[in-house]
mmCIF file of C-alpha atoms in Angstrom:
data_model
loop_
_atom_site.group_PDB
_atom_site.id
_atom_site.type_symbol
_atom_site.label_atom_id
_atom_site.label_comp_id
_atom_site.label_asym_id
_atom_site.label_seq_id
_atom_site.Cartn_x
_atom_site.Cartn_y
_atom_site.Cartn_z
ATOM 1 C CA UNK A 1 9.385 -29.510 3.136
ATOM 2 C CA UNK A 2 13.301 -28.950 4.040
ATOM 3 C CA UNK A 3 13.352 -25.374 4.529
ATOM 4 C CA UNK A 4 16.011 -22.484 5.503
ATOM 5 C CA UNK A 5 14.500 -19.216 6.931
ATOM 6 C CA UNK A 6 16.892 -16.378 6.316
ATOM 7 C CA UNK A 7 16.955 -12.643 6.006
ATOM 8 C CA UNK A 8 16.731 -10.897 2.191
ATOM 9 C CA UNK A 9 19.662 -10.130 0.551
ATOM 10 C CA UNK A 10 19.677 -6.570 -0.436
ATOM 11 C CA UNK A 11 23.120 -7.461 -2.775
ATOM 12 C CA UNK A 12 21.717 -10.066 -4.351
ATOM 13 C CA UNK A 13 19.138 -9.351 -7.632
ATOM 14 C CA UNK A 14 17.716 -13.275 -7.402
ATOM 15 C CA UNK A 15 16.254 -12.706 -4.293
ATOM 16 C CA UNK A 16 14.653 -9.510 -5.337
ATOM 17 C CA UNK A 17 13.028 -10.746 -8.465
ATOM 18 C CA UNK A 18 12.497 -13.887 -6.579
ATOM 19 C CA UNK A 19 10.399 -12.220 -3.413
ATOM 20 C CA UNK A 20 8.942 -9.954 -6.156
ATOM 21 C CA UNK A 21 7.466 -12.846 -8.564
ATOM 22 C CA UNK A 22 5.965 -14.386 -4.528
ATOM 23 C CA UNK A 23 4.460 -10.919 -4.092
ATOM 24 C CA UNK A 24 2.985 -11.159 -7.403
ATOM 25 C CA UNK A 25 1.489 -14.377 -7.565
ATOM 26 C CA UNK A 26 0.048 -14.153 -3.718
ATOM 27 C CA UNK A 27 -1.308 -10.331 -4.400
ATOM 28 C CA UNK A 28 -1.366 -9.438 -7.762
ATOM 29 C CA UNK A 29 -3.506 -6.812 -7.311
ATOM 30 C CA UNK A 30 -0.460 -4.623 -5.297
ATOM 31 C CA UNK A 31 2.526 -3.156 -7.215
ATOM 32 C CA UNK A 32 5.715 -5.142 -6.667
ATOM 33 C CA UNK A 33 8.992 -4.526 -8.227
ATOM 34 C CA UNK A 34 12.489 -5.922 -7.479
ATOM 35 C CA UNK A 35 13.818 -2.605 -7.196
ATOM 36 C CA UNK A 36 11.246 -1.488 -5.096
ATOM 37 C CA UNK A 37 11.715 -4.628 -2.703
ATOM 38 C CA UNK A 38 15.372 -3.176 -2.470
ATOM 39 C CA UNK A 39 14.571 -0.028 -1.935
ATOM 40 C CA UNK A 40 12.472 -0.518 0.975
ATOM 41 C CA UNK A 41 15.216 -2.331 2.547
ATOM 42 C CA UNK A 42 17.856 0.268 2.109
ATOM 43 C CA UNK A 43 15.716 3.320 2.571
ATOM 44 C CA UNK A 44 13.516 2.295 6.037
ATOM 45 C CA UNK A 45 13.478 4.022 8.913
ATOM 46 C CA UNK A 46 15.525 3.101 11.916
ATOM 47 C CA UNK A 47 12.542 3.222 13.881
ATOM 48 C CA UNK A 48 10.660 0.670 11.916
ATOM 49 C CA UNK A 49 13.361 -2.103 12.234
ATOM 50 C CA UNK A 50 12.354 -3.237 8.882
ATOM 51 C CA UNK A 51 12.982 -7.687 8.640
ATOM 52 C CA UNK A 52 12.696 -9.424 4.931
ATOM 53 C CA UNK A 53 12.750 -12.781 5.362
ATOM 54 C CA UNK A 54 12.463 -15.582 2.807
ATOM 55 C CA UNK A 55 11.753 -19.227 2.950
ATOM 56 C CA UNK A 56 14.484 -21.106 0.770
ATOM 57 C CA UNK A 57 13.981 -24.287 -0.620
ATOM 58 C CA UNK A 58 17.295 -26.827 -0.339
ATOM 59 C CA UNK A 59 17.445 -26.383 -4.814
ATOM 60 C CA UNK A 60 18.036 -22.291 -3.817
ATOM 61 C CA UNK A 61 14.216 -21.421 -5.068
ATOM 62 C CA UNK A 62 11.819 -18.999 -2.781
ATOM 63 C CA UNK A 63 8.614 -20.832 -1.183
ATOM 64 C CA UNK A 64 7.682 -17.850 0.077
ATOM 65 C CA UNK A 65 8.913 -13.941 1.968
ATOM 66 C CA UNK A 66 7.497 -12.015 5.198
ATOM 67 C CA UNK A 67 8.172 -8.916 5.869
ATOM 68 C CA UNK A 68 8.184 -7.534 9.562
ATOM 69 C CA UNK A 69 8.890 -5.069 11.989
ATOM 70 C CA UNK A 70 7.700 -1.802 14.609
ATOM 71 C CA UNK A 71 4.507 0.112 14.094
ATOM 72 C CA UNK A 72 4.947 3.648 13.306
ATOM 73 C CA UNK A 73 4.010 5.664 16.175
ATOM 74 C CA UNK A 74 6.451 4.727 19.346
ATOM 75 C CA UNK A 75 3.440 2.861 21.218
ATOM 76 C CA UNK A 76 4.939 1.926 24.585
ATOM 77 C CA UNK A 77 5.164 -1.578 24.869
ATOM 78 C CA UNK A 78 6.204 -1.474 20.871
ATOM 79 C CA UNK A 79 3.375 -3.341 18.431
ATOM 80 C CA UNK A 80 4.657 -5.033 15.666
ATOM 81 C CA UNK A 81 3.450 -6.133 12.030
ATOM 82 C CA UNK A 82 4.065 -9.854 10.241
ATOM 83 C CA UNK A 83 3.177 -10.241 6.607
ATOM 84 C CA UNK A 84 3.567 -13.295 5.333
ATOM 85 C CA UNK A 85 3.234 -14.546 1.461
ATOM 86 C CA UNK A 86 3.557 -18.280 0.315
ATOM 87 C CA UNK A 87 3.871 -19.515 -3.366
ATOM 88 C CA UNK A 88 0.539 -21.526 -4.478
ATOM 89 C CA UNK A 89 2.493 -24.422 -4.693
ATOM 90 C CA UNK A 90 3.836 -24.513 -1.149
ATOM 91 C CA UNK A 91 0.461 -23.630 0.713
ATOM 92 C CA UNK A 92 0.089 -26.786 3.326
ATOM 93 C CA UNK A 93 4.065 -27.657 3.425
ATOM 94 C CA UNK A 94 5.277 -25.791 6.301
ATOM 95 C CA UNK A 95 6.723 -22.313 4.508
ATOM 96 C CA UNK A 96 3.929 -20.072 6.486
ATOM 97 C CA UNK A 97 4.740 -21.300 9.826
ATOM 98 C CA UNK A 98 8.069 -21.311 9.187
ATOM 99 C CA UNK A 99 7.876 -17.446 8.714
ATOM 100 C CA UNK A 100 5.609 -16.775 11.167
ATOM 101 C CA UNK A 101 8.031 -18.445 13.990
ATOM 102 C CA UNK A 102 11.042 -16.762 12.559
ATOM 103 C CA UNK A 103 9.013 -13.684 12.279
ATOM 104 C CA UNK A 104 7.504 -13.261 15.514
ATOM 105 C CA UNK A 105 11.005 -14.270 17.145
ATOM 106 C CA UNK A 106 12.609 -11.581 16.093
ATOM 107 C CA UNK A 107 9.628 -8.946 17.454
ATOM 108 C CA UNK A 108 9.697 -11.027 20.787
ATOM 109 C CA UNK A 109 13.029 -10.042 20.729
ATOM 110 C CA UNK A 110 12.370 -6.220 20.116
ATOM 111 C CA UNK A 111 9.938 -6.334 23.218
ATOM 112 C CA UNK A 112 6.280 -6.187 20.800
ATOM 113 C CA UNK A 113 3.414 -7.790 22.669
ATOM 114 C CA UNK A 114 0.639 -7.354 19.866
ATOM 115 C CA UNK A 115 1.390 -8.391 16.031
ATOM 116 C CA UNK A 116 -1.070 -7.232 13.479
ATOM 117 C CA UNK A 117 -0.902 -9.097 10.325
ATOM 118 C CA UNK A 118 -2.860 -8.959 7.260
ATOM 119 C CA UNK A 119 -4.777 -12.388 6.012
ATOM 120 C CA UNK A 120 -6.809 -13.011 2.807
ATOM 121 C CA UNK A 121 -10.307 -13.598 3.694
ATOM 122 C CA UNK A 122 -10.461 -16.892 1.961
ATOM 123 C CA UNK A 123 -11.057 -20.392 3.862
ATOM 124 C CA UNK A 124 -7.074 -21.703 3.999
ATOM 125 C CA UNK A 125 -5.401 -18.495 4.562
ATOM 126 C CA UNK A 126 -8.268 -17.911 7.780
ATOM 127 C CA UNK A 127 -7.491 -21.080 9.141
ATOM 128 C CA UNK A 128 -4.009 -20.596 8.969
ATOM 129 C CA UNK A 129 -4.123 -17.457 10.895
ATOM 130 C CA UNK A 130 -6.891 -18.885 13.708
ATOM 131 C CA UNK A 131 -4.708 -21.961 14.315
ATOM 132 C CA UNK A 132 -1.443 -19.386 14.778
ATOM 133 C CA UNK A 133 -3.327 -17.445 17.661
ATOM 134 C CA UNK A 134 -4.629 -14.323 15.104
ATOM 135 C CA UNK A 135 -8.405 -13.266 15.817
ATOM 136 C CA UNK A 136 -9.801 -11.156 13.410
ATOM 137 C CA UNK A 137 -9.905 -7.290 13.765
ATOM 138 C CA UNK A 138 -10.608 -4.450 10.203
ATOM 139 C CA UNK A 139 -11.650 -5.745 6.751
ATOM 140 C CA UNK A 140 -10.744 -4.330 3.770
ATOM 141 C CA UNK A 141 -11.738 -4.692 0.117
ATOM 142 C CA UNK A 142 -9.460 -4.201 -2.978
ATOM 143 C CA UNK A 143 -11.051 -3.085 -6.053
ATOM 144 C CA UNK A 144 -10.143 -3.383 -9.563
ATOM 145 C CA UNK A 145 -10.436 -1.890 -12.476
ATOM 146 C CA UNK A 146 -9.755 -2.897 -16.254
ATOM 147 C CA UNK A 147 -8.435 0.503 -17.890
ATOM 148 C CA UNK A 148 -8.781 -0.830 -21.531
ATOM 149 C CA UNK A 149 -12.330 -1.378 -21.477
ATOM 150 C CA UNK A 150 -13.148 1.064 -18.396
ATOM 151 C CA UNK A 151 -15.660 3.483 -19.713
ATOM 152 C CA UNK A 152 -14.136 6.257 -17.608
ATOM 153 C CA UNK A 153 -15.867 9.608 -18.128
ATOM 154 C CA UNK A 154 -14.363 12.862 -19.881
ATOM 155 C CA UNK A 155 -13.157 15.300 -17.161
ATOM 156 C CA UNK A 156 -15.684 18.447 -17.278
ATOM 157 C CA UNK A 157 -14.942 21.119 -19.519
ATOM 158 C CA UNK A 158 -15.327 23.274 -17.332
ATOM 159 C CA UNK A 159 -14.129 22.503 -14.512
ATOM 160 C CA UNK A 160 -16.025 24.026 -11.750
ATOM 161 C CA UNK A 161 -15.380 27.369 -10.382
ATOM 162 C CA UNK A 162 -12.414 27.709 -9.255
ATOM 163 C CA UNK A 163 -10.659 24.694 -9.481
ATOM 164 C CA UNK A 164 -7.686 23.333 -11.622
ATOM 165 C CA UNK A 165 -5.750 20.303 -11.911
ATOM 166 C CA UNK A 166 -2.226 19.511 -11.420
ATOM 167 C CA UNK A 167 -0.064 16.836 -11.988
ATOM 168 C CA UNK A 168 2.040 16.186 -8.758
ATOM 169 C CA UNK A 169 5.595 16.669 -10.989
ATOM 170 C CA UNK A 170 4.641 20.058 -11.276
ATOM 171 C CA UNK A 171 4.939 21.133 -7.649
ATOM 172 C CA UNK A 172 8.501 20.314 -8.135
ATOM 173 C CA UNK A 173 10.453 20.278 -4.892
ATOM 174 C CA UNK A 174 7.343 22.685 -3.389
ATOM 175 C CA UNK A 175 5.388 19.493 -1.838
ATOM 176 C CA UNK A 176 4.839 20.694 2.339
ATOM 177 C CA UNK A 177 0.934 21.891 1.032
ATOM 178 C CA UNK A 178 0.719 17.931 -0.062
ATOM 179 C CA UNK A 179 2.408 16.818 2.889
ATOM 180 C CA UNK A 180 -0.489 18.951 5.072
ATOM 181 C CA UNK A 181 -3.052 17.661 3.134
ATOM 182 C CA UNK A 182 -1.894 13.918 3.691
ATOM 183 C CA UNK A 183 -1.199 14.099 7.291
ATOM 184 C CA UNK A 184 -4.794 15.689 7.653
ATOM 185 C CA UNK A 185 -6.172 12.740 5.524
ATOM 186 C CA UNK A 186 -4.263 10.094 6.676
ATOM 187 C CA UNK A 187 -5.957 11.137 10.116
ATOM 188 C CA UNK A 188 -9.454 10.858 9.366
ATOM 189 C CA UNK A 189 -8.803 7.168 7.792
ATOM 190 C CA UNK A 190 -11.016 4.454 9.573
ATOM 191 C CA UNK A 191 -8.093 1.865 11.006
ATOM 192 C CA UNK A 192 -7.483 0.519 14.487
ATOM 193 C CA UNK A 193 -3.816 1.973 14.814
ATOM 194 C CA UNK A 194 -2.821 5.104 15.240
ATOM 195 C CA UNK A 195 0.510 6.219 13.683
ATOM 196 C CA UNK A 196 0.504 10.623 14.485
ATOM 197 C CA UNK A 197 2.055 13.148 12.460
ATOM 198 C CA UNK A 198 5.076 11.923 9.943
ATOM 199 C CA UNK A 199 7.729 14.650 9.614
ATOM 200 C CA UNK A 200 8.357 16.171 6.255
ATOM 201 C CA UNK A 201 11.339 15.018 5.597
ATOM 202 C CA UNK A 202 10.902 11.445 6.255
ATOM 203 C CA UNK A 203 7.323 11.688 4.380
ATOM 204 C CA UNK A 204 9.192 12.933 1.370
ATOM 205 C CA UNK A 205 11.560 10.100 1.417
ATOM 206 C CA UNK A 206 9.350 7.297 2.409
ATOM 207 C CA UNK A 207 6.288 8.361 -0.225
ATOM 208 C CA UNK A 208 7.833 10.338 -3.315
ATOM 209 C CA UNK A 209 11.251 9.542 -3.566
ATOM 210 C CA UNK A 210 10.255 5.850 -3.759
ATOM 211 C CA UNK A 211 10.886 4.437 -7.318
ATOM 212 C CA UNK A 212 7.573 2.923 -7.895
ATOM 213 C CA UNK A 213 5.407 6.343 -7.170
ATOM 214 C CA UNK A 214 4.541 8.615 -10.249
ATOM 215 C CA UNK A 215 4.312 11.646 -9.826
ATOM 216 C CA UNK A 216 3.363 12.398 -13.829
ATOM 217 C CA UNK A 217 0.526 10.139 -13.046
ATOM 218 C CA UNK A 218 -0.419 11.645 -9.457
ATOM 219 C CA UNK A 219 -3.028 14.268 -9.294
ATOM 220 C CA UNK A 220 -3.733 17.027 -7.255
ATOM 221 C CA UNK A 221 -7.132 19.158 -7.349
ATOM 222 C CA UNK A 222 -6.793 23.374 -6.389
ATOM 223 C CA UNK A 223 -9.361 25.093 -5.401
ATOM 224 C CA UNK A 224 -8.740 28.682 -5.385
ATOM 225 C CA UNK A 225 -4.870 27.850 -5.410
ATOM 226 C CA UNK A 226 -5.429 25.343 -2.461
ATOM 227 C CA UNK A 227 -4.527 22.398 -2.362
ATOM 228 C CA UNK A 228 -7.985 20.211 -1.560
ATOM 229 C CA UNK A 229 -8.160 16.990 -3.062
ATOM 230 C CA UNK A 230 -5.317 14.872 -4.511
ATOM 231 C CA UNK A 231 -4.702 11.028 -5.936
ATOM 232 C CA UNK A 232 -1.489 9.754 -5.519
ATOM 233 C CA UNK A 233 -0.062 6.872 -8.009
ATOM 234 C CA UNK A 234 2.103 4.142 -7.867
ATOM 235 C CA UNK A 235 3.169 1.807 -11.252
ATOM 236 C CA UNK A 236 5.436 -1.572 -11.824
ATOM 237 C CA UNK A 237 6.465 0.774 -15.232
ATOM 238 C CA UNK A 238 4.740 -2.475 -17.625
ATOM 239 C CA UNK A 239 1.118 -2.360 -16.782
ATOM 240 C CA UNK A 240 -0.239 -2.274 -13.065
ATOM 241 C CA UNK A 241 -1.713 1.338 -11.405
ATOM 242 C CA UNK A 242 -2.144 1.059 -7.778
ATOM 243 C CA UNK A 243 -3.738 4.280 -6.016
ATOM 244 C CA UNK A 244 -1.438 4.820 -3.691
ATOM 245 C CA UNK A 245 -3.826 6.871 -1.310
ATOM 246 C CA UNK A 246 -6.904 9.771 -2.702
ATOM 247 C CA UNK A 247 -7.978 11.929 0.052
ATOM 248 C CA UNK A 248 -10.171 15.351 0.353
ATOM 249 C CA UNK A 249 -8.975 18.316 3.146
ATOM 250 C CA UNK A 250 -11.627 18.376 5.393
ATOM 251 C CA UNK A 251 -12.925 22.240 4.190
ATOM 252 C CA UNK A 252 -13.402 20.958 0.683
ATOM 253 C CA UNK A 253 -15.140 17.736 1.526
ATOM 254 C CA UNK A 254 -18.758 16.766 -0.451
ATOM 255 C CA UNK A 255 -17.544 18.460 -3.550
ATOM 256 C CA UNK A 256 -16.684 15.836 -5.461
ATOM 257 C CA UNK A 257 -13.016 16.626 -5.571
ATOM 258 C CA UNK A 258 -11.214 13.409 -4.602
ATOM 259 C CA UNK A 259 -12.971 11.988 -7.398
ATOM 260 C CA UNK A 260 -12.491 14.837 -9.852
ATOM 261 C CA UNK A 261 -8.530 14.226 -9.080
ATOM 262 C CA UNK A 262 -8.449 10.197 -9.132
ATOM 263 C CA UNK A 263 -10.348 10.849 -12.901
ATOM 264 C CA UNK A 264 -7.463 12.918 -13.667
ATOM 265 C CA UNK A 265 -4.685 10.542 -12.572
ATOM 266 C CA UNK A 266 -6.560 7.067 -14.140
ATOM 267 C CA UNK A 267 -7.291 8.721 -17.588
ATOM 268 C CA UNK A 268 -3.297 9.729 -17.871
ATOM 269 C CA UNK A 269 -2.342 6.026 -16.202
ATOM 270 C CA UNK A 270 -4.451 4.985 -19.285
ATOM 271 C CA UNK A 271 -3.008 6.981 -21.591
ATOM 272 C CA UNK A 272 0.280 6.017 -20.408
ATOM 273 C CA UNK A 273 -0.291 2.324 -21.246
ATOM 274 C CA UNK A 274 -1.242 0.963 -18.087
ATOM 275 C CA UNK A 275 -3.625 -1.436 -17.995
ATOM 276 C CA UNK A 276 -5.059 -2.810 -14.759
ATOM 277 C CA UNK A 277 -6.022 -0.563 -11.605
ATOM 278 C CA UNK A 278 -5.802 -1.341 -8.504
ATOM 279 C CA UNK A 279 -6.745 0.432 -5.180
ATOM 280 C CA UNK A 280 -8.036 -0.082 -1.216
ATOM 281 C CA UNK A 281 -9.950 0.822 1.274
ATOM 282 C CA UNK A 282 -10.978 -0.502 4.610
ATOM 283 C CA UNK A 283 -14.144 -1.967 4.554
ATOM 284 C CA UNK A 284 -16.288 1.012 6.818
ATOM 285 C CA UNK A 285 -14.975 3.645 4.219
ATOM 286 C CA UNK A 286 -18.072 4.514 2.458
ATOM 287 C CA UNK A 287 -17.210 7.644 1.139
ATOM 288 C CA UNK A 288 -14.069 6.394 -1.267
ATOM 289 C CA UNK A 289 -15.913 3.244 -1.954
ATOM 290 C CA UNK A 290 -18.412 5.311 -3.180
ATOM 291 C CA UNK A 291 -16.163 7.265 -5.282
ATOM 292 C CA UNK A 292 -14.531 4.174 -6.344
ATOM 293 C CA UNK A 293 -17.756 2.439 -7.527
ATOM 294 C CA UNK A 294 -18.503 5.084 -9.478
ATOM 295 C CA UNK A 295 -15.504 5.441 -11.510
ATOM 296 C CA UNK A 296 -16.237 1.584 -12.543
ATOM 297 C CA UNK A 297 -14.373 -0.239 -9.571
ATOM 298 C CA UNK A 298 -15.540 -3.802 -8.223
ATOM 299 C CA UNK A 299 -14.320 -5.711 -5.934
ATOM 300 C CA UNK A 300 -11.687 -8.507 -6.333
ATOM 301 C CA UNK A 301 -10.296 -9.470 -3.154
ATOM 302 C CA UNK A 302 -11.022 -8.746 0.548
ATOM 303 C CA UNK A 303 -8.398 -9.101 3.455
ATOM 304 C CA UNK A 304 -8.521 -8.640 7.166
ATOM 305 C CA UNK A 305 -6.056 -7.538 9.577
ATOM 306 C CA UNK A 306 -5.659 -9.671 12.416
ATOM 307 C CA UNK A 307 -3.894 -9.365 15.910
ATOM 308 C CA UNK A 308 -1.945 -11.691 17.781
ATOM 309 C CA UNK A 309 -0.527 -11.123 21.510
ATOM 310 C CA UNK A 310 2.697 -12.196 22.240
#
């Protein structure tokens, strides 16, 4: 296949919708809008040195988009990431390697000696990635959940002692207590990189001021006033719920909390008209997988990250 590899055009709405409708059809199960896409471009951090790249056809139609750039975390020499997504129709023709050449090019070029790269755990995409030079490091599953026929249970009436629950919106401008409780969370994730502590400032812009996250939708469990457990949600606005990331402060762990507030945030997401949920979590998570199983999740896709040295 005659292809041109190019970077995304941030003034142009085809490619947008274009890398959006690849996104969709390659992972369906992650929320991907065309304003989003844009967004991501315009608002990432310097540090990240943030590369869209799409795979043009000669008629002007997208076989397929990577995205790539630095790890968070200023690792000395620099690691890098490579995602790659290819339309259905154009697996076997040329469009992955094309992005994967362009793509690790450019991180040669920043200095990165490891790429990590995330692969479906299915038989073409694995042997794509082996004969490319990617070994196989985390798994993780992605769950799904249908919320018109869910059974989901009522929220308890009471709630137990000392807890309420919040809807993310009304913090307002107020959201450092969510920022601590997210670093501390984000910390205790199983995961084979280490990113350290995000500054306020560029969590708030990089999580909530994003046009895709809902913060109607996104719960947060009190306990006491406290902040302990919280859900955060992400939508496409027609009918996709992705859980952004639930997590439980370490001194209110075993509770039941992070449940209690992912309840919350999937009966509104219901209730708002949303009708598929999504979510993740790497594969040695127990703890949310168990919380995620309960609430009527199963499994619909698995994916492992792999790493390449440059």
């Amino acid at each position: 296949m005659t292809l041109t590899v190019r970077a995304f055009r941030t003034d142009d709405p085809r490619d947008a919708e274009s890398v959006a409708g690849v996104r969709r059809a390659t992972i369906p199960y992650l929320v991907c809008t065309a304003g989003t896409l844009c967004w991501e471009v315009a608002h990432a951090s310097a540090g990240q040195r943030l590369h869209r790249l799409v795979a043009e056809r000669p008629d002007g139609t997208v076989a397929g988009c990577a995205d790539t750039g630095l790890v968070a975390g200023g690792t000395e020499p620099p690691q890098g990431f490579l995602h790659t997504a290819v339309v259905p129709g154009a697996a076997g023709r040329g469009v992955g390697s094309a992005l994967v050449a362009a793509g690790e090019a450019y991180l040669a070029a920043l200095g990165v000696r490891r790429v990590h790269s995330w692969v479906a755990d299915e038989g073409r995409a694995a042997r794509f990635a082996a004969r490319h030079g990617y070994t196989r490091s985390r798994r993780a599953r992605f769950l799904g959940l249908d919320l018109r026929r869910a059974a989901l249970p009522e929220l308890p009436d009471p709630l137990p002692r000392g807890v309420t629950l919040r809807r993310v919106a009304e913090f307002g401008d107020a959201l450092r207590p969510l920022h601590e409780a997210d670093t501390e969370c984000a910390a205790d994730e199983p995961g084979d990189l280490w990113v350290g502590r995000t500054p306020y400032e560029v969590w708030l812009r990089h999580n909530w001021r994003r046009p895709d996250w809902d913060a109607e939708l996104s719960s947060v469990a009190l306990v006491d006033g406290q902040v302990a457990a919280y859900s955060v949600a992400q939508t496409d606005g027609v009918d996709r719920y992705w859980s952004g990331m639930t997590g439980t402060r370490r001194a209110f762990r075993g509770r039941g909390l992070a449940r209690l507030a992912k309840l919350a945030a999937l009966r509104r997401a219901r209730a708002a008209g949303y009708a598929h949920a999504f979510t993740g979590n790497d594969a040695a998570n127990a703890p949310m997988l168990a919380v995620n199983q309960r609430l009527g999740y199963t499994e619909v896709a698995t994916e492992w990250r792999c790493v390449k040295p440059l």
